Short mmCIF file of C-alpha atoms and ligand atoms in Angstrom, two decimals:
data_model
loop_
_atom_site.label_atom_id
_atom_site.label_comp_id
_atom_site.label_asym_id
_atom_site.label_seq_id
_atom_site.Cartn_x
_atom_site.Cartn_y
_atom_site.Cartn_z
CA UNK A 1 33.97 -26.56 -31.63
CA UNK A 2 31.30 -27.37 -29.34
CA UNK A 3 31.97 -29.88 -26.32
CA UNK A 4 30.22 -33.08 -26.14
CA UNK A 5 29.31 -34.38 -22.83
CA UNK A 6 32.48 -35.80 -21.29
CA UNK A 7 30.55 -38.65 -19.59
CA UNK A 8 29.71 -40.37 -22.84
CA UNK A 9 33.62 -41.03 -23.08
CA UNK A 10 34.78 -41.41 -19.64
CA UNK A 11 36.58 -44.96 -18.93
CA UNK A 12 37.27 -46.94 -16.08
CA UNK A 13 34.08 -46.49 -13.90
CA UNK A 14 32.04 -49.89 -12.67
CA UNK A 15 29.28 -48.85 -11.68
CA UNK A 16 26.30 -47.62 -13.85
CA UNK A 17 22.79 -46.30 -13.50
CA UNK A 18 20.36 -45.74 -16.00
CA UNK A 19 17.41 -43.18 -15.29
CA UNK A 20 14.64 -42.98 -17.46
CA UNK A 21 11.67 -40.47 -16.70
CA UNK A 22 8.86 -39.87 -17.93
CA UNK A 23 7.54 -35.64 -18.24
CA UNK A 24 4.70 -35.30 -15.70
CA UNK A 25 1.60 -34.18 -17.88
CA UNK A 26 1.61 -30.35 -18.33
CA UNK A 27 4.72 -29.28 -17.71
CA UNK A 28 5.99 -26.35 -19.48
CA UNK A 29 9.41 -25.35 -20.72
CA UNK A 30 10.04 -23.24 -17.56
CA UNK A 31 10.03 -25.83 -15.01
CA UNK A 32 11.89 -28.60 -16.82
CA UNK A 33 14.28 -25.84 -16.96
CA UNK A 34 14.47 -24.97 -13.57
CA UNK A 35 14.20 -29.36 -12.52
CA UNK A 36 17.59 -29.80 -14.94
CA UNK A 37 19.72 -26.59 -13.46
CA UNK A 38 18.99 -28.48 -10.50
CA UNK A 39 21.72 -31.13 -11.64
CA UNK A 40 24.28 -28.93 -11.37
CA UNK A 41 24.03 -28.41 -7.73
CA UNK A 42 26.70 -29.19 -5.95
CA UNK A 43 25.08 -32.41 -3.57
CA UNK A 44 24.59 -33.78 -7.43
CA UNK A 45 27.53 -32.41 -10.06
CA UNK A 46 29.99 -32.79 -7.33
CA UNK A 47 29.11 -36.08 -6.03
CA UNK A 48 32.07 -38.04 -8.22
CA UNK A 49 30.24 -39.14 -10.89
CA UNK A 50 29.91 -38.73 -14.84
CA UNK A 51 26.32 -37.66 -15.74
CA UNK A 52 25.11 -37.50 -18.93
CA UNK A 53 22.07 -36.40 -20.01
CA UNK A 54 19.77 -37.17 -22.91
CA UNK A 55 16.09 -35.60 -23.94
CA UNK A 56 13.57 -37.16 -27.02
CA UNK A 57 12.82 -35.05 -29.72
CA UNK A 58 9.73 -33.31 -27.96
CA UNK A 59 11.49 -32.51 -24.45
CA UNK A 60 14.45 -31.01 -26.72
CA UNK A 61 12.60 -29.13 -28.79
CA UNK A 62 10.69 -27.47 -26.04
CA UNK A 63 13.32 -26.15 -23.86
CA UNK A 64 16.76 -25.54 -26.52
CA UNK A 65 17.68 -22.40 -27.66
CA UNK A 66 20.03 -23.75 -30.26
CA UNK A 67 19.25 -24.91 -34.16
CA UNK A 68 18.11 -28.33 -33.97
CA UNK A 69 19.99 -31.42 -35.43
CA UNK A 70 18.37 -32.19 -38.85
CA UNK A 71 18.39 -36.04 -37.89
CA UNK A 72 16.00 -36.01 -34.49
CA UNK A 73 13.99 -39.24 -34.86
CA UNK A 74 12.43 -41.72 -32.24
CA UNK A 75 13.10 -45.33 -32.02
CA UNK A 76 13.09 -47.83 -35.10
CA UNK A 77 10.04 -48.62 -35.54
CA UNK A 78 10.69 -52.66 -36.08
CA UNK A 79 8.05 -55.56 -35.41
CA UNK A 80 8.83 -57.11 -31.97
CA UNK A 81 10.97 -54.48 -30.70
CA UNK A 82 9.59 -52.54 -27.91
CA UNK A 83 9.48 -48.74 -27.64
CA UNK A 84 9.43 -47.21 -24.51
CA UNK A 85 10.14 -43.69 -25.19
CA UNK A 86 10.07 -41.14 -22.28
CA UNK A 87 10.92 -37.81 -21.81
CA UNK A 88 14.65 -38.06 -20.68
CA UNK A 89 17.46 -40.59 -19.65
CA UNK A 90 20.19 -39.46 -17.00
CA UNK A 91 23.46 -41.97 -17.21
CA UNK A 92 25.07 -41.71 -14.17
CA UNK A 93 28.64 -43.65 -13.89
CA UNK A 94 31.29 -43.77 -11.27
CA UNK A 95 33.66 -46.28 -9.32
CA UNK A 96 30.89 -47.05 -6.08
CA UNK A 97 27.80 -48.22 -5.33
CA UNK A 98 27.36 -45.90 -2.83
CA UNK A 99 28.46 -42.97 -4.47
CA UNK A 100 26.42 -43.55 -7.13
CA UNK A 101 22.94 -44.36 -4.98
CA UNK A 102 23.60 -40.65 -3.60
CA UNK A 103 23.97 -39.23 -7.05
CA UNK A 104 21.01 -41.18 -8.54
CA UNK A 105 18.74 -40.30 -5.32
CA UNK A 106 19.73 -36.69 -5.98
CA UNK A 107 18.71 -36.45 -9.79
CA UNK A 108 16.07 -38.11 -9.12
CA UNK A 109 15.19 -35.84 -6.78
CA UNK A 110 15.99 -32.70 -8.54
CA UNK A 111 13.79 -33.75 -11.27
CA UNK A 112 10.74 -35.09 -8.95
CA UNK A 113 8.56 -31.63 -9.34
CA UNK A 114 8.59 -32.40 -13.19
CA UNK A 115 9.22 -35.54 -14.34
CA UNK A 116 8.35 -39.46 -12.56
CA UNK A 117 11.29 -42.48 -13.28
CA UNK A 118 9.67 -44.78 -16.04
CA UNK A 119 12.57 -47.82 -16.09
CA UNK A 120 15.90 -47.44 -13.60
CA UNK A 121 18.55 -50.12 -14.37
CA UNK A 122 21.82 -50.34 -12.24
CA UNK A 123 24.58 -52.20 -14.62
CA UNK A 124 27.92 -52.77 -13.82
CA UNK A 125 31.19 -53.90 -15.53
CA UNK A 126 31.47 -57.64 -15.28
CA UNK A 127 34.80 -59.14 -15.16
CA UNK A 128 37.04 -57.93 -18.17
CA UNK A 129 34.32 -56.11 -19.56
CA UNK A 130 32.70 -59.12 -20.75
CA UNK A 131 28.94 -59.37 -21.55
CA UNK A 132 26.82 -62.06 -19.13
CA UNK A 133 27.35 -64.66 -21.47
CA UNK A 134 30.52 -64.40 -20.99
CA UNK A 135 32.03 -62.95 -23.88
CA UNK A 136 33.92 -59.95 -24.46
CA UNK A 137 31.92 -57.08 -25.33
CA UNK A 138 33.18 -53.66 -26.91
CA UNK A 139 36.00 -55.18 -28.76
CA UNK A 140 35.61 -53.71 -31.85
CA UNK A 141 34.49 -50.49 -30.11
CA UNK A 142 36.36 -47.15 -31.80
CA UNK A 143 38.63 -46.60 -29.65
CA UNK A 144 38.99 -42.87 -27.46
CA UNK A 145 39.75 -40.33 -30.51
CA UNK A 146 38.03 -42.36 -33.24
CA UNK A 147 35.51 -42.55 -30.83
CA UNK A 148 34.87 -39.26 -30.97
CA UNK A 149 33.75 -38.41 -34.38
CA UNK A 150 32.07 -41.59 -34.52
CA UNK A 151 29.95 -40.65 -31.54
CA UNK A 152 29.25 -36.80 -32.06
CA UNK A 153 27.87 -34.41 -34.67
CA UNK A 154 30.53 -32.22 -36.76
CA UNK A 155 31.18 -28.76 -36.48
CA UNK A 156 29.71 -26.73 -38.59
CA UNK A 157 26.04 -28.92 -38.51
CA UNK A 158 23.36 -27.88 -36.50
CA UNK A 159 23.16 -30.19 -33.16
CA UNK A 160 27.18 -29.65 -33.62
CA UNK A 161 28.93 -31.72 -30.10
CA UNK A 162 25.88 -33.34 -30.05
CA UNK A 163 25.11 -37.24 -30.43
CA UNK A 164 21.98 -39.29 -30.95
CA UNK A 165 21.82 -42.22 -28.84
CA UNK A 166 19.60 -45.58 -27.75
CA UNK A 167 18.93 -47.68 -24.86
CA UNK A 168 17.79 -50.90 -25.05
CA UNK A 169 16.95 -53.07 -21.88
CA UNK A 170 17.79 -57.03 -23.07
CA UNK A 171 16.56 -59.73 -21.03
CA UNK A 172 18.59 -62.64 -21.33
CA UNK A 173 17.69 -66.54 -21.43
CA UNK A 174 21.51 -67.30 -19.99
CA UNK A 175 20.62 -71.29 -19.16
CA UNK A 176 20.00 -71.63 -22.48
CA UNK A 177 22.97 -70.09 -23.74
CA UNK A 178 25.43 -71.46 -21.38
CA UNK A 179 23.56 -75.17 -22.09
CA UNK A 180 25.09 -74.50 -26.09
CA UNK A 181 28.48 -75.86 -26.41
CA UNK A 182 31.46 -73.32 -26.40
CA UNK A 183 31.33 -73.70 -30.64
CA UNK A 184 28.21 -73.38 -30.51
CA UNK A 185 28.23 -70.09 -28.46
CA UNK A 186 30.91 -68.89 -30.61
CA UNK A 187 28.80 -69.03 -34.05
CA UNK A 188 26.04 -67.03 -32.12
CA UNK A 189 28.33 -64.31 -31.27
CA UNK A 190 30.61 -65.20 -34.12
CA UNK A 191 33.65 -64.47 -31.95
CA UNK A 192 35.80 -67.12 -29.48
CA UNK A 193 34.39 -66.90 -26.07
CA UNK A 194 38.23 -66.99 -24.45
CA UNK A 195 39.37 -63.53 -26.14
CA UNK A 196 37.37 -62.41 -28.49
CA UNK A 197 39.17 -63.44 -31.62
CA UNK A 198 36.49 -63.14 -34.39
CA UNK A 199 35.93 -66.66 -36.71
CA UNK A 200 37.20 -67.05 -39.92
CA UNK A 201 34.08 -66.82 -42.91
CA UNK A 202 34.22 -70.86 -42.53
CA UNK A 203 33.18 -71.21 -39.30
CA UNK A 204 30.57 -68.05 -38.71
CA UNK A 205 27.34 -68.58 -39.54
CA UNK A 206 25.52 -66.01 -41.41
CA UNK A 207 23.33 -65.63 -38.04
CA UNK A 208 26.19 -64.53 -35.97
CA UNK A 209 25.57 -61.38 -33.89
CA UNK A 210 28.77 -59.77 -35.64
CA UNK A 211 27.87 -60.88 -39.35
CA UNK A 212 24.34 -59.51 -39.04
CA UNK A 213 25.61 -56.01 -37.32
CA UNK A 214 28.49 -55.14 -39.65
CA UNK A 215 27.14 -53.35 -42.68
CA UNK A 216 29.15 -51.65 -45.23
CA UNK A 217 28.20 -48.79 -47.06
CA UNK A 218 30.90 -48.52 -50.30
CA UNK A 219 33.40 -50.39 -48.61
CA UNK A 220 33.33 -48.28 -45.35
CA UNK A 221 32.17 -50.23 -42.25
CA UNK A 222 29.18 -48.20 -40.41
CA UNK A 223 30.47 -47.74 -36.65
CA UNK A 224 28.65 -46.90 -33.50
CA UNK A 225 30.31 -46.11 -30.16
CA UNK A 226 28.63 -48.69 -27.40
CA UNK A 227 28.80 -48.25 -23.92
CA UNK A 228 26.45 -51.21 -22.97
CA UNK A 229 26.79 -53.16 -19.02
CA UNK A 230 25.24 -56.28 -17.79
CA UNK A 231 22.83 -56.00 -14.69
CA UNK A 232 21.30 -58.54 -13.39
CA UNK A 233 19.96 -59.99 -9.98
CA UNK A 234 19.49 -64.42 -9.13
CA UNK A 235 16.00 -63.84 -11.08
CA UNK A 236 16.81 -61.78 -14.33
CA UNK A 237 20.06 -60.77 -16.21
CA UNK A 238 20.22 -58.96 -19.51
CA UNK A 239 22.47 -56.26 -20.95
CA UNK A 240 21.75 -52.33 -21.09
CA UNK A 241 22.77 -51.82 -24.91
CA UNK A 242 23.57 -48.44 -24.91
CA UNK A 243 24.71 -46.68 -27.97
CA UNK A 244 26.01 -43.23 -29.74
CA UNK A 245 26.21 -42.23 -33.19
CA UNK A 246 27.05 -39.10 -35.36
CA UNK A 247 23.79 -40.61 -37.53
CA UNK A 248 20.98 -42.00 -35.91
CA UNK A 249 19.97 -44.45 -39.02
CA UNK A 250 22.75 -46.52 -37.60
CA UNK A 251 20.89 -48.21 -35.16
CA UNK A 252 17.77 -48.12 -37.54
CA UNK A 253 19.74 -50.26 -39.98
CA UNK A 254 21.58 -52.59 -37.29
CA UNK A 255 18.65 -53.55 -35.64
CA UNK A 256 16.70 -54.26 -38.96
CA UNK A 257 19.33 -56.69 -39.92
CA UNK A 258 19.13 -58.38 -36.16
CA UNK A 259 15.32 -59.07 -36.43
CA UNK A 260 15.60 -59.80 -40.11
CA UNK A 261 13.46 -57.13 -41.58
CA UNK A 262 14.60 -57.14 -45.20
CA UNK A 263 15.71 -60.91 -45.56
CA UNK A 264 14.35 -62.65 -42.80
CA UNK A 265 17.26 -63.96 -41.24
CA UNK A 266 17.53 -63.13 -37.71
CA UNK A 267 20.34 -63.14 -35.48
CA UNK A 268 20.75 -65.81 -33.61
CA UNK A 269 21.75 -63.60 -30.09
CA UNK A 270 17.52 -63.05 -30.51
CA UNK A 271 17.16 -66.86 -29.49
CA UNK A 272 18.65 -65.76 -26.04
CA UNK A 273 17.70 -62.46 -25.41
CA UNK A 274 14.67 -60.10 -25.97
CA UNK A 275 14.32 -56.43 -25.92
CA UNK A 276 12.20 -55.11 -23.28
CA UNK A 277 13.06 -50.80 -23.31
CA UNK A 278 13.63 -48.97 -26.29
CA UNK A 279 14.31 -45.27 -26.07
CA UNK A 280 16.38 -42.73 -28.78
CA UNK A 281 17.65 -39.99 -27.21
CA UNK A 282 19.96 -36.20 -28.02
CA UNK A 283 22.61 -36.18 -26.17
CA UNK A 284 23.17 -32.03 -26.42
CA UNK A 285 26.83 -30.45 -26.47
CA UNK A 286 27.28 -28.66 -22.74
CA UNK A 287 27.08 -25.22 -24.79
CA UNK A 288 23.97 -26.49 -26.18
CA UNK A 289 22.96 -27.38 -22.29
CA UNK A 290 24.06 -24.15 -20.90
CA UNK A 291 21.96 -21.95 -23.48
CA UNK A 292 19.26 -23.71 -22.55
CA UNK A 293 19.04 -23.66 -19.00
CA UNK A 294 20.43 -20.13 -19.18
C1 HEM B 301 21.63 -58.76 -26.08
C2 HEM B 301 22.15 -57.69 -26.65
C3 HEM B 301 23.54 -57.66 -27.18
C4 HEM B 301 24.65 -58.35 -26.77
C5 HEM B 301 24.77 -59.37 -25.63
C6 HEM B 301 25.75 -57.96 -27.63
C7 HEM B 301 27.04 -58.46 -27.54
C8 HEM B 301 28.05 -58.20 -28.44
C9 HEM B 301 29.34 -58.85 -28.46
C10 HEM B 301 29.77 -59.93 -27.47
C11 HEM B 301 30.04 -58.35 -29.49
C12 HEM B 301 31.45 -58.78 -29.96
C13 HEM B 301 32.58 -58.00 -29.36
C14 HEM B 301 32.63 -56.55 -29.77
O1 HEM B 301 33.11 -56.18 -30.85
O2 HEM B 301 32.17 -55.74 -28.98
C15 HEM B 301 29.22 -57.33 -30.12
C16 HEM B 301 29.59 -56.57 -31.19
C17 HEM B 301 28.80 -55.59 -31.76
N1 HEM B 301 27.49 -55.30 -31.46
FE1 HEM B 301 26.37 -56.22 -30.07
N2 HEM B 301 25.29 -57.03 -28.53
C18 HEM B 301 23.95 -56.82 -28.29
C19 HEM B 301 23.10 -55.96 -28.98
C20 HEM B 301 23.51 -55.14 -30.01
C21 HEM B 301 22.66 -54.20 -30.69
C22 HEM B 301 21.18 -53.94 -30.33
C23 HEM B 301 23.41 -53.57 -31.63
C24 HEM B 301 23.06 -52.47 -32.62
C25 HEM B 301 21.94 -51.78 -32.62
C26 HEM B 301 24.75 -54.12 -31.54
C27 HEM B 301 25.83 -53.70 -32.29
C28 HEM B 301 27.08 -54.27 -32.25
C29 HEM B 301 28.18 -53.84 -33.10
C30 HEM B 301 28.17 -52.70 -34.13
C31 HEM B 301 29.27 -54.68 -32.80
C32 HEM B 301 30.68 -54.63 -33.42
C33 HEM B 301 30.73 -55.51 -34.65
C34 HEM B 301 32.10 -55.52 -35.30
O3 HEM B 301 32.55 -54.45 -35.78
O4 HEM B 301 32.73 -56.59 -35.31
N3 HEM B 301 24.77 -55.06 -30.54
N4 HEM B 301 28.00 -57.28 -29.47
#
């Protein structure tokens, strides 16, 4: 069975940053190759921190050696959600600031001959893992082993160890939430703000983030494994949604029902946030990496 990368799994580390890059015009195969076996360098893969890394469809296809998932898409295609697809994203995670400046300087820096960052977000784990608005966020996240299969590509299917992924920068309005009373904050998110206990049908609104994001498919709830964090400085704060699924249409599906594609209700978490990033990503299996940077 083919490995996935162990970053997309690894707990416990508060500190996050989020590299995207855009593929300097021209480059060939060859020499993204040669930029990406830079990462494992020591001053980088040994600097104490989880990377994982993720390619679109085109960067993929040009440098693997393995059969390609049969799923490789971009990024819903939704009215007034941005798409902001680059070439590659590099998640870097660890327990310090400063470890994790070192190791972002030095991807960053391996890549430089071939590829320019488009968006860099540092996020971090607020409080108990709560969201800027303050609530609770990954609670109904799979947990570890059911994670897993929920995240990753079967064996047996090309891709196999694999996972599709999205990141979504969200800036939030969080005066305007906070000026909502705690009920009121509870229908948006459709869970109670204290610990995440979700609201009986009664009191959640159809507009509540959870009611529009849970979809069924023959009585089987469709999960995704999120590994989202807050960032945020005294000017902006928003949430890097970050995502993995076995099945890409996932987040097609999800974020239809959000911006109220097929029945025009929206959710109401869009009254007090907006997407400003949107890339989809493969997330390769490390044997998939090795072949192909040889
Ligand atoms: C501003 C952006 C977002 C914020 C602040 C946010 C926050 C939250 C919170 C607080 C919860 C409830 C606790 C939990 O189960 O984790 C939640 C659940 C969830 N969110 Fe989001 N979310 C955001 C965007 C998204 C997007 C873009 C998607 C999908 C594409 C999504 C999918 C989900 C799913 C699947 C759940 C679990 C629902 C359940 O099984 O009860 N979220 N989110």
């Amino acid at each position: 069975m083919a490995t996935p990368q162990p970053g997309i799994f690894a707990q416990g580390t508060r500190t996050h940053r989020h590299l995207e890059f855009a593929i300097r015009p021209g480059v060939g195969a060859d020499a993204i190759r040669a930029a990406l076996a830079g990462l494992r360098q020591p001053a980088v893969s040994a600097g104490g921190a989880n990377i994982v890394l993720g390619f679109n469809e085109a960067v993929w296809r040009m440098i693997s050696l393995d059969p390609l998932p049969t799923a490789l898409v971009g990024f819903p295609d939704i009215e007034g959600v941005p798409v902001t697809q680059c070439g590659l994203w590099v998640w870097c995670h660890g327990t310090g600031d400063d470890v994790l400046l070192d190791v972002a300087r030095s991807v960053a820096s391996a890549l430089a001959a071939v590829a320019t960052v488009q968006q860099e977000v540092t996020g971090f784990v607020y409080r108990d893992s709560r969201d800027l608005t303050g609530f609770i966020d990954g609670t109904e996240n799979p947990p570890v082993e059911a994670a897993y299969h929920v995240a990753t590509i079967p064996g047996g299917s090309p891709g196999a160890g694999g996972s599709f992924a999205i990141t979504q920068r969200w800036v939030h309005r969080l005066d305007d939430f906070h000026a909502l009373s705690i009920d009121e904050q509870e229908g948006v998110i459709g869970r109670t703000k204290a610990d995440s206990i979700e609201l009986p049908d009664e009191r959640k609104p159809a507009t509540a983030h959870i009611a529009r994001v849970v979809i069924e498919d023959d009585g089987e709830e469709l999960e995704i494994y999120r590994r989202s964090v807050p960032y945020g400085t005294v000017t902006e704060q928003g949430l890097l949604f970050v995502a993995f699924s076995a099945d890409p249409s996932r987040f097609d599906r999800m974020l239809r029902r959000m911006f109220g594609v097929a029945d025009g209700v929206h959710d109401r978490l869009t009254e007090f946030s907006t997407p400003v990033s949107g890339g989809a990503w493969f997330v390769p299996s490390l044997e998939a990496l090795g072949d192909a940077l040889g």
